[in-house]
Short mmCIF file of C-alpha atoms in Angstrom, two decimals:
data_model
loop_
_atom_site.label_atom_id
_atom_site.label_comp_id
_atom_site.label_asym_id
_atom_site.label_seq_id
_atom_site.Cartn_x
_atom_site.Cartn_y
_atom_site.Cartn_z
CA LEU A 1 -15.31 -48.45 -48.18
CA PHE A 2 -14.15 -45.79 -45.76
CA LEU A 3 -16.37 -44.03 -43.28
CA ILE A 4 -15.07 -41.03 -41.40
CA LEU A 5 -17.11 -40.02 -38.40
CA HIS A 6 -16.07 -37.08 -36.23
CA HIS A 7 -16.05 -38.03 -32.58
CA ILE A 8 -18.34 -35.13 -31.68
CA ILE A 9 -21.28 -36.89 -33.36
CA GLY A 10 -20.64 -40.49 -32.44
CA ASP A 11 -18.60 -43.08 -30.60
CA ALA A 12 -17.62 -46.69 -31.34
CA TRP A 13 -21.06 -47.89 -30.19
CA SER A 14 -22.67 -45.43 -32.62
CA LEU A 15 -20.46 -46.60 -35.46
CA ASN A 16 -21.57 -50.21 -34.86
CA LEU A 17 -25.22 -49.08 -34.84
CA PHE A 18 -24.73 -47.15 -38.07
CA LEU A 19 -23.03 -50.09 -39.79
CA ARG A 20 -25.70 -52.53 -38.60
CA GLU A 21 -28.53 -50.32 -39.83
CA THR A 22 -26.73 -49.69 -43.13
CA LEU A 23 -26.28 -53.45 -43.69
CA ASP A 24 -29.91 -54.18 -42.73
CA THR A 25 -31.08 -51.50 -45.17
CA TYR A 26 -28.82 -52.83 -47.93
CA ARG A 27 -30.00 -56.41 -47.41
CA ALA A 28 -33.64 -55.34 -47.51
CA LEU A 29 -33.15 -53.32 -50.70
CA ALA A 30 -31.14 -56.15 -52.32
CA ALA A 31 -34.04 -58.51 -51.57
CA GLY A 32 -36.52 -56.08 -53.11
CA GLN A 33 -38.05 -55.21 -49.74
CA VAL A 34 -38.70 -51.91 -48.05
CA PRO A 35 -36.14 -51.34 -45.29
CA HIS A 36 -37.59 -51.14 -41.80
CA LEU A 37 -35.84 -49.35 -38.99
CA ASN A 38 -37.48 -49.18 -35.59
CA PRO A 39 -38.45 -45.64 -34.58
CA LEU A 40 -36.25 -44.18 -31.86
CA PRO A 41 -37.95 -43.48 -28.51
CA ILE A 42 -35.80 -40.37 -27.99
CA GLN A 43 -33.45 -38.02 -29.82
CA TYR A 44 -29.95 -37.01 -28.75
CA SER A 45 -31.33 -33.63 -27.66
CA ASP A 46 -33.45 -35.49 -25.06
CA TYR A 47 -30.29 -37.00 -23.60
CA ALA A 48 -28.63 -33.56 -23.49
CA TRP A 49 -31.70 -32.18 -21.74
CA TRP A 50 -31.57 -35.00 -19.13
CA GLN A 51 -27.94 -34.20 -18.41
CA GLN A 52 -28.66 -30.51 -18.01
CA ALA A 53 -31.66 -31.24 -15.77
CA GLN A 54 -29.51 -33.50 -13.57
CA GLN A 55 -27.00 -30.74 -13.04
CA GLN A 56 -29.64 -28.07 -12.34
CA THR A 57 -31.67 -30.16 -9.90
CA GLY A 58 -28.65 -31.49 -8.05
CA SER A 59 -29.82 -35.07 -8.56
CA CYS A 60 -26.23 -36.17 -9.14
CA THR A 61 -25.04 -34.90 -5.72
CA GLY A 62 -24.69 -38.47 -4.42
CA GLN A 63 -22.50 -39.38 -7.38
CA VAL A 64 -20.31 -36.32 -6.88
CA GLU A 65 -19.87 -37.20 -3.20
CA TYR A 66 -18.96 -40.79 -4.12
CA TRP A 67 -16.23 -39.56 -6.49
CA LYS A 68 -14.91 -37.03 -3.99
CA GLN A 69 -14.55 -39.80 -1.43
CA GLN A 70 -13.17 -42.31 -3.94
CA LEU A 71 -10.49 -39.95 -5.23
CA ALA A 72 -9.64 -38.18 -1.94
CA ASP A 73 -5.86 -38.07 -1.48
CA ALA A 74 -5.30 -40.06 -4.68
CA PRO A 75 -1.80 -39.67 -6.09
CA ARG A 76 -1.73 -37.09 -8.87
CA VAL A 77 1.13 -38.66 -10.79
CA LEU A 78 2.25 -42.20 -11.48
CA GLU A 79 6.03 -42.10 -11.18
CA LEU A 80 7.19 -44.42 -13.93
CA PRO A 81 10.88 -44.73 -14.78
CA ALA A 82 11.60 -42.77 -17.94
CA ASP A 83 14.49 -42.26 -20.32
CA ARG A 84 14.22 -38.47 -19.92
CA PRO A 85 12.84 -36.10 -17.28
CA ARG A 86 9.17 -35.21 -17.19
CA PRO A 87 8.72 -31.88 -19.06
CA PRO A 88 7.59 -28.90 -16.97
CA LEU A 89 4.62 -28.46 -19.31
CA GLN A 90 2.60 -31.56 -20.25
CA THR A 91 2.58 -32.13 -24.02
CA PHE A 92 0.58 -35.36 -24.54
CA ARG A 93 3.10 -36.49 -27.13
CA GLY A 94 3.61 -40.19 -26.98
CA HIS A 95 3.59 -43.41 -28.91
CA THR A 96 1.06 -46.18 -29.40
CA GLU A 97 2.07 -49.81 -29.41
CA HIS A 98 -0.30 -52.23 -31.16
CA PHE A 99 -0.24 -55.95 -30.46
CA LEU A 100 -2.55 -58.95 -30.64
CA PHE A 101 -3.17 -61.59 -28.02
CA SER A 102 -2.78 -65.17 -29.12
CA ALA A 103 -5.87 -67.36 -29.19
CA THR A 104 -4.47 -69.32 -26.23
CA LEU A 105 -3.91 -66.21 -24.11
CA THR A 106 -7.38 -64.92 -25.02
CA ALA A 107 -8.93 -68.23 -23.96
CA ASP A 108 -6.94 -68.18 -20.69
CA VAL A 109 -8.08 -64.63 -19.89
CA THR A 110 -11.68 -65.58 -20.64
CA ALA A 111 -11.47 -68.70 -18.45
CA LEU A 112 -9.89 -66.77 -15.56
CA SER A 113 -12.56 -64.10 -15.78
CA ARG A 114 -15.37 -66.69 -15.74
CA ARG A 115 -13.89 -68.55 -12.75
CA ASN A 116 -13.79 -65.29 -10.81
CA HIS A 117 -17.16 -63.85 -11.92
CA ALA A 118 -15.30 -61.02 -13.63
CA THR A 119 -14.98 -59.72 -17.17
CA PRO A 120 -11.92 -60.02 -19.40
CA PHE A 121 -11.57 -56.23 -18.99
CA MET A 122 -11.26 -56.68 -15.21
CA VAL A 123 -8.61 -59.38 -15.65
CA LEU A 124 -6.58 -57.25 -18.07
CA LEU A 125 -6.97 -54.15 -15.87
CA SER A 126 -5.67 -56.16 -12.91
CA ALA A 127 -2.67 -57.34 -14.92
CA PHE A 128 -2.01 -53.77 -16.08
CA ALA A 129 -2.19 -52.59 -12.45
CA VAL A 130 0.41 -55.20 -11.46
CA LEU A 131 2.67 -54.04 -14.28
CA LEU A 132 2.32 -50.37 -13.26
CA HIS A 133 2.96 -51.29 -9.62
CA ARG A 134 6.15 -53.14 -10.50
CA TYR A 135 7.47 -50.32 -12.70
CA SER A 136 6.52 -47.49 -10.33
CA ASP A 137 6.71 -49.17 -6.92
CA GLN A 138 3.47 -47.33 -6.12
CA ASP A 139 0.59 -49.29 -4.61
CA ASP A 140 -2.07 -46.60 -5.06
CA PHE A 141 -2.87 -45.00 -8.43
CA VAL A 142 -5.69 -44.03 -10.76
CA ILE A 143 -6.21 -45.53 -14.21
CA GLY A 144 -8.58 -43.80 -16.60
CA THR A 145 -10.75 -45.89 -18.88
CA ALA A 146 -13.38 -45.10 -21.47
CA ILE A 147 -16.95 -46.26 -20.83
CA ALA A 148 -19.96 -46.48 -23.15
CA ASN A 149 -21.96 -44.32 -20.70
CA ARG A 150 -25.31 -45.49 -22.03
CA THR A 151 -27.03 -45.81 -18.69
CA ARG A 152 -30.59 -45.62 -20.00
CA ALA A 153 -32.19 -48.25 -22.23
CA GLU A 154 -33.49 -45.50 -24.54
CA THR A 155 -29.92 -44.62 -25.58
CA GLU A 156 -28.92 -48.10 -26.74
CA ASP A 157 -30.07 -47.59 -30.36
CA LEU A 158 -29.23 -43.90 -30.56
CA VAL A 159 -26.28 -42.55 -32.55
CA GLY A 160 -24.40 -39.88 -30.59
CA LEU A 161 -21.43 -39.19 -28.38
CA PHE A 162 -22.09 -40.83 -25.02
CA VAL A 163 -18.61 -42.12 -24.21
CA GLY A 164 -17.13 -40.92 -20.94
CA MET A 165 -13.90 -41.32 -19.03
CA LEU A 166 -13.97 -43.14 -15.72
CA PRO A 167 -11.15 -42.83 -13.19
CA LEU A 168 -10.60 -46.15 -11.41
CA ARG A 169 -8.53 -45.91 -8.23
CA LEU A 170 -6.65 -49.13 -7.65
CA VAL A 171 -4.93 -49.94 -4.39
CA LEU A 172 -2.45 -52.81 -4.33
CA ALA A 173 -1.47 -52.39 -0.67
CA GLY A 174 -0.52 -55.58 1.11
CA ASP A 175 0.85 -57.22 -2.05
CA PRO A 176 -2.34 -59.27 -2.65
CA PRO A 177 -2.31 -62.49 -4.67
CA PHE A 178 -3.58 -61.88 -8.20
CA VAL A 179 -7.01 -63.41 -7.60
CA ASP A 180 -7.52 -61.15 -4.55
CA LEU A 181 -6.44 -58.14 -6.58
CA LEU A 182 -8.86 -59.17 -9.31
CA GLN A 183 -11.68 -59.14 -6.75
CA ARG A 184 -10.65 -55.63 -5.63
CA VAL A 185 -10.60 -54.46 -9.24
CA ARG A 186 -13.96 -56.13 -9.88
CA ARG A 187 -15.51 -54.33 -6.89
CA THR A 188 -14.05 -50.98 -7.98
CA ALA A 189 -15.23 -51.41 -11.58
CA LEU A 190 -18.75 -52.41 -10.52
CA GLU A 191 -19.05 -49.52 -8.04
#
């Protein structure tokens, strides 16, 4: 079974919702029951209206100021060593490398995150920051990450494109021990 979903109408969260509701419906029908899906408290158009209202009323001014301060004087480029010069015009051509963590490494990451009141994402982001620091010799850079962006409870069961990109500025000044860096990353991610 293949399901193709254009990103403009949904994200990974939406796909999981769709699959869960499809399986629940199938199970109910297979058992001779009438499927029951909870009514949605809102529609996607309500979410779009909220966003537009936020922009028009200026209620997100505090957030804009936070990001201006957070990203002030941030380096625009991460200078990584490359096998050829950076092209004058950005092309976005690249390569993806897929790999799996072993069960042992996954357990170690989980344990480290629990000991430090962090998430596995925060641990892996910290490790990635160390790697970028070592390759670039830069101690200040921005890493972009995707977020679910479902900040209201009403959106949790709604299919739609909510995903957003979040720039996380990481500063490794002072060559902190990994656990200290993890706490910096944790603070940045939670802010």
